[in-house]
Short mmCIF file of C-alpha atoms in Angstrom, two decimals:
data_model
loop_
_atom_site.label_atom_id
_atom_site.label_comp_id
_atom_site.label_asym_id
_atom_site.label_seq_id
_atom_site.Cartn_x
_atom_site.Cartn_y
_atom_site.Cartn_z
CA SER A 1 -14.39 24.83 -50.26
CA ALA A 2 -11.04 26.37 -49.26
CA VAL A 3 -10.15 30.04 -49.15
CA ILE A 4 -7.11 30.42 -51.39
CA SER A 5 -5.19 33.61 -52.04
CA GLN A 6 -2.50 34.30 -54.58
CA LYS A 7 0.00 37.13 -54.89
CA PRO A 8 0.56 39.01 -57.09
CA SER A 9 -2.75 39.22 -58.88
CA ARG A 10 -1.00 40.38 -62.02
CA ASP A 11 2.40 41.52 -63.15
CA ILE A 12 4.19 42.77 -66.21
CA CYS A 13 7.81 41.64 -66.40
CA GLN A 14 10.79 42.02 -68.68
CA ARG A 15 12.23 39.02 -70.46
CA GLY A 16 15.10 37.35 -68.68
CA THR A 17 13.79 38.17 -65.21
CA SER A 18 12.07 35.88 -62.70
CA LEU A 19 8.80 36.15 -60.81
CA THR A 20 7.73 34.28 -57.69
CA ILE A 21 4.01 33.66 -57.18
CA GLN A 22 2.69 32.87 -53.72
CA CYS A 23 -0.30 30.71 -52.83
CA GLN A 24 -1.78 30.74 -49.33
CA VAL A 25 -4.60 28.48 -48.09
CA ASP A 26 -6.74 29.12 -45.03
CA SER A 27 -6.30 25.59 -43.67
CA GLN A 28 -3.87 22.71 -43.99
CA VAL A 29 -4.12 20.72 -47.19
CA THR A 30 -2.21 17.69 -48.32
CA MET A 31 -2.32 18.31 -52.03
CA MET A 32 -1.42 21.56 -53.77
CA PHE A 33 -1.00 21.99 -57.49
CA TRP A 34 0.19 24.62 -59.96
CA TYR A 35 -1.48 25.09 -63.35
CA ARG A 36 -0.81 27.31 -66.33
CA GLN A 37 -3.37 28.68 -68.76
CA GLN A 38 -1.87 30.18 -71.88
CA PRO A 39 -3.95 32.69 -73.86
CA GLY A 40 -6.91 31.00 -75.52
CA GLN A 41 -5.98 27.62 -74.07
CA SER A 42 -7.27 25.41 -71.32
CA LEU A 43 -5.47 24.67 -68.07
CA THR A 44 -2.36 22.50 -67.97
CA LEU A 45 -0.84 21.02 -64.82
CA ILE A 46 2.72 22.18 -64.21
CA ALA A 47 3.50 20.24 -61.04
CA THR A 48 2.28 18.87 -57.76
CA ALA A 49 3.75 20.73 -54.79
CA ASN A 50 4.75 18.17 -52.17
CA GLN A 51 5.31 19.22 -48.59
CA GLY A 52 8.76 18.24 -47.39
CA SER A 53 10.01 16.93 -50.71
CA GLU A 54 10.62 18.02 -54.28
CA ALA A 55 7.71 18.87 -56.50
CA THR A 56 6.52 16.34 -59.06
CA TYR A 57 6.65 17.89 -62.54
CA GLU A 58 4.54 17.03 -65.55
CA SER A 59 6.03 16.26 -68.91
CA GLY A 60 7.32 19.42 -70.54
CA PHE A 61 7.96 21.27 -67.29
CA VAL A 62 11.29 21.29 -65.44
CA ILE A 63 12.46 22.39 -62.05
CA ASP A 64 15.05 24.82 -63.39
CA LYS A 65 12.37 26.79 -65.19
CA PHE A 66 9.57 26.45 -62.60
CA PRO A 67 11.08 25.91 -59.14
CA ILE A 68 8.43 25.25 -56.50
CA SER A 69 8.60 25.45 -52.74
CA ARG A 70 6.17 23.95 -50.22
CA PRO A 71 7.48 24.75 -46.76
CA ASN A 72 4.27 23.79 -44.93
CA LEU A 73 0.73 22.55 -45.48
CA THR A 74 -0.79 25.99 -46.11
CA PHE A 75 1.70 27.71 -48.42
CA SER A 76 3.51 27.22 -51.71
CA THR A 77 5.43 29.32 -54.20
CA LEU A 78 6.00 28.94 -57.93
CA THR A 79 8.85 30.81 -59.60
CA VAL A 80 8.85 31.45 -63.33
CA SER A 81 12.54 31.80 -64.19
CA ASN A 82 14.34 33.50 -67.03
CA MET A 83 11.03 34.58 -68.51
CA SER A 84 10.23 34.93 -72.19
CA PRO A 85 7.05 36.24 -73.87
CA GLU A 86 5.91 32.60 -74.23
CA ASP A 87 5.55 32.48 -70.44
CA SER A 88 2.74 35.03 -70.59
CA SER A 89 -0.13 33.12 -69.03
CA ILE A 90 -2.45 32.87 -66.09
CA TYR A 91 -0.85 30.84 -63.30
CA LEU A 92 -3.21 29.14 -60.85
CA CYS A 93 -2.70 27.17 -57.70
CA SER A 94 -5.25 24.63 -56.58
CA VAL A 95 -5.84 22.45 -53.54
CA GLY A 96 -7.41 19.06 -53.19
CA ARG A 97 -10.45 18.61 -50.94
CA GLY A 98 -13.37 16.24 -50.49
CA GLY A 99 -11.13 13.29 -49.82
CA GLY A 100 -9.20 14.16 -52.94
CA ASN A 101 -12.20 14.08 -55.27
CA GLU A 102 -12.41 17.85 -55.68
CA GLN A 103 -10.02 20.68 -56.47
CA PHE A 104 -10.50 24.35 -55.80
CA PHE A 105 -8.55 27.12 -57.45
CA GLY A 106 -6.97 30.29 -56.24
CA PRO A 107 -7.79 33.61 -57.95
CA GLY A 108 -4.85 33.31 -60.34
CA THR A 109 -1.90 35.46 -61.37
CA ARG A 110 -1.96 37.05 -64.81
CA LEU A 111 1.63 37.34 -66.05
CA THR A 112 2.66 39.35 -69.09
CA VAL A 113 6.26 39.15 -70.28
CA LEU A 114 7.49 41.88 -72.61
CA GLU B 1 -2.54 9.83 -72.05
CA ASP B 2 -5.69 11.17 -70.41
CA LYS B 3 -7.98 13.10 -72.72
CA VAL B 4 -11.06 15.27 -72.27
CA VAL B 5 -13.10 16.62 -75.19
CA GLN B 6 -15.86 19.19 -74.82
CA SER B 7 -18.52 20.19 -77.28
CA PRO B 8 -19.60 22.54 -78.59
CA LEU B 9 -16.57 24.81 -78.37
CA SER B 10 -18.81 27.85 -78.39
CA LEU B 11 -22.51 28.52 -78.06
CA VAL B 12 -24.58 31.67 -78.43
CA VAL B 13 -28.09 31.73 -77.01
CA HIS B 14 -30.72 34.18 -75.79
CA GLU B 15 -31.88 34.64 -72.25
CA GLY B 16 -34.36 32.00 -71.24
CA ASP B 17 -32.94 29.31 -73.49
CA THR B 18 -31.81 25.94 -72.16
CA VAL B 19 -28.32 24.71 -73.05
CA THR B 20 -26.58 21.36 -72.82
CA LEU B 21 -22.81 21.16 -72.71
CA ASN B 22 -21.05 17.89 -73.44
CA CYS B 23 -17.89 16.32 -72.09
CA SER B 24 -16.36 13.00 -73.13
CA TYR B 25 -13.23 11.54 -71.58
CA GLU B 26 -10.59 8.86 -71.62
CA VAL B 27 -8.63 8.39 -68.44
CA THR B 28 -6.47 5.58 -67.13
CA ASN B 29 -7.63 5.74 -63.51
CA PHE B 30 -10.88 7.65 -63.09
CA ARG B 31 -11.53 9.27 -59.75
CA SER B 32 -14.04 12.01 -60.45
CA LEU B 33 -15.29 14.44 -63.11
CA LEU B 34 -15.46 18.11 -62.26
CA TRP B 35 -17.25 21.03 -63.89
CA TYR B 36 -16.02 24.59 -63.49
CA LYS B 37 -17.19 28.03 -64.61
CA GLN B 38 -14.45 30.47 -65.62
CA GLU B 39 -15.30 34.14 -66.05
CA LYS B 40 -12.04 35.99 -65.52
CA LYS B 41 -9.03 34.13 -64.19
CA ALA B 42 -10.02 31.52 -61.65
CA PRO B 43 -12.25 28.54 -62.43
CA THR B 44 -15.15 28.38 -59.99
CA PHE B 45 -16.18 24.90 -58.86
CA LEU B 46 -19.65 23.79 -59.96
CA PHE B 47 -20.01 20.03 -59.60
CA MET B 48 -18.10 16.91 -58.72
CA LEU B 49 -19.38 13.61 -60.12
CA THR B 50 -18.19 10.15 -59.25
CA SER B 51 -21.18 7.86 -59.79
CA SER B 52 -23.14 7.14 -62.94
CA GLY B 53 -26.74 8.22 -63.27
CA ILE B 54 -26.92 10.44 -60.20
CA GLU B 55 -27.88 13.96 -61.14
CA LYS B 56 -26.31 16.84 -59.27
CA LYS B 57 -28.34 20.05 -59.16
CA SER B 58 -27.63 23.60 -58.10
CA GLY B 59 -30.36 26.07 -58.97
CA ARG B 60 -30.69 26.20 -62.74
CA LEU B 61 -27.61 24.05 -63.29
CA SER B 62 -27.52 20.29 -63.28
CA SER B 63 -25.06 17.63 -64.34
CA ILE B 64 -24.93 13.88 -64.77
CA LEU B 65 -22.24 11.31 -65.46
CA ASP B 66 -22.29 8.14 -67.57
CA LYS B 67 -19.25 6.05 -66.66
CA LYS B 68 -20.11 3.34 -69.14
CA GLU B 69 -20.18 5.67 -72.13
CA LEU B 70 -17.50 7.95 -70.60
CA PHE B 71 -19.29 11.25 -70.84
CA SER B 72 -21.01 13.92 -68.81
CA ILE B 73 -23.43 16.71 -69.58
CA LEU B 74 -24.00 20.05 -67.93
CA ASN B 75 -27.46 21.57 -68.35
CA ILE B 76 -28.36 25.18 -67.75
CA THR B 77 -32.04 26.07 -67.86
CA ALA B 78 -33.56 29.54 -68.22
CA THR B 79 -30.17 31.01 -69.07
CA GLN B 80 -29.27 34.53 -67.94
CA THR B 81 -26.61 36.95 -69.18
CA GLY B 82 -24.66 36.18 -66.01
CA ASP B 83 -24.23 32.62 -67.23
CA SER B 84 -21.93 33.88 -69.98
CA ALA B 85 -18.56 32.27 -69.28
CA VAL B 86 -16.23 29.47 -70.26
CA TYR B 87 -17.38 26.12 -68.86
CA LEU B 88 -14.59 23.67 -68.20
CA CYS B 89 -14.84 19.94 -67.76
CA ALA B 90 -11.96 18.11 -66.06
CA VAL B 91 -11.23 14.55 -65.05
CA LEU B 92 -9.35 13.73 -61.88
CA ASN B 93 -6.87 10.87 -62.06
CA ALA B 94 -6.64 8.42 -59.20
CA GLY B 95 -3.57 6.45 -60.06
CA GLY B 96 0.14 6.31 -59.40
CA THR B 97 2.26 9.30 -60.33
CA SER B 98 -0.79 11.01 -61.84
CA TYR B 99 -2.66 10.91 -58.56
CA GLY B 100 -4.68 14.08 -58.16
CA LYS B 101 -3.90 15.30 -61.67
CA LEU B 102 -6.71 17.18 -63.38
CA THR B 103 -6.94 16.91 -67.16
CA PHE B 104 -9.04 19.68 -68.67
CA GLY B 105 -11.08 19.88 -71.83
CA GLN B 106 -10.82 22.85 -74.16
CA GLY B 107 -13.83 24.51 -72.61
CA THR B 108 -17.15 25.68 -74.02
CA ILE B 109 -17.57 29.43 -74.45
CA LEU B 110 -21.19 30.27 -73.63
CA THR B 111 -22.57 33.66 -74.60
CA VAL B 112 -26.07 34.59 -73.46
CA HIS B 113 -27.63 37.61 -75.15
CA PRO B 114 -30.41 39.64 -73.51
#
């Protein structure tokens, strides 16, 4: 498995502000992903973070709201922009391993928007 | 659209009991089925299954996949209070723009009482 770290671990933010979440992996990986888990719900894929090109967003998620950077093969950021209370969730990054058959998750960021 | 359904949604047992968690799926391009344990924020990887009929085991946990009937089960024998968690089943997509996308089930909340 990969060693994945995320910062911050948690945050409480005011509506209308933005928060950038960082994901760092201990070795180079081709595939990195960002997921959201709303309270009481399962995980939903936001986007695939592509190195050297724009992220690929899932239906219902847009770049203006969730801009993603992937400057190299070990690091990515997700920004939650112009936050509202509905953005209160756990945000998780994951990486693909095992020839792409497995995914491992970072520790997550618990975001509360007031 | 890919779909994963888990049952039961919640389960309460006593220590020492054996439990079976179910996962059925529909996916356009199946790559693998993954089981995770989620206690706080981050899902912890348990098993990856790609082939039918081959049981994966790790201590008291085991899992098997049936690709013909499109389901998987996760067994936990001699349950302990530390097994209390949400168990997530997810299917990894192999095709096209959904390559690497994980679709999650709703999860099964397992509570083990002393």
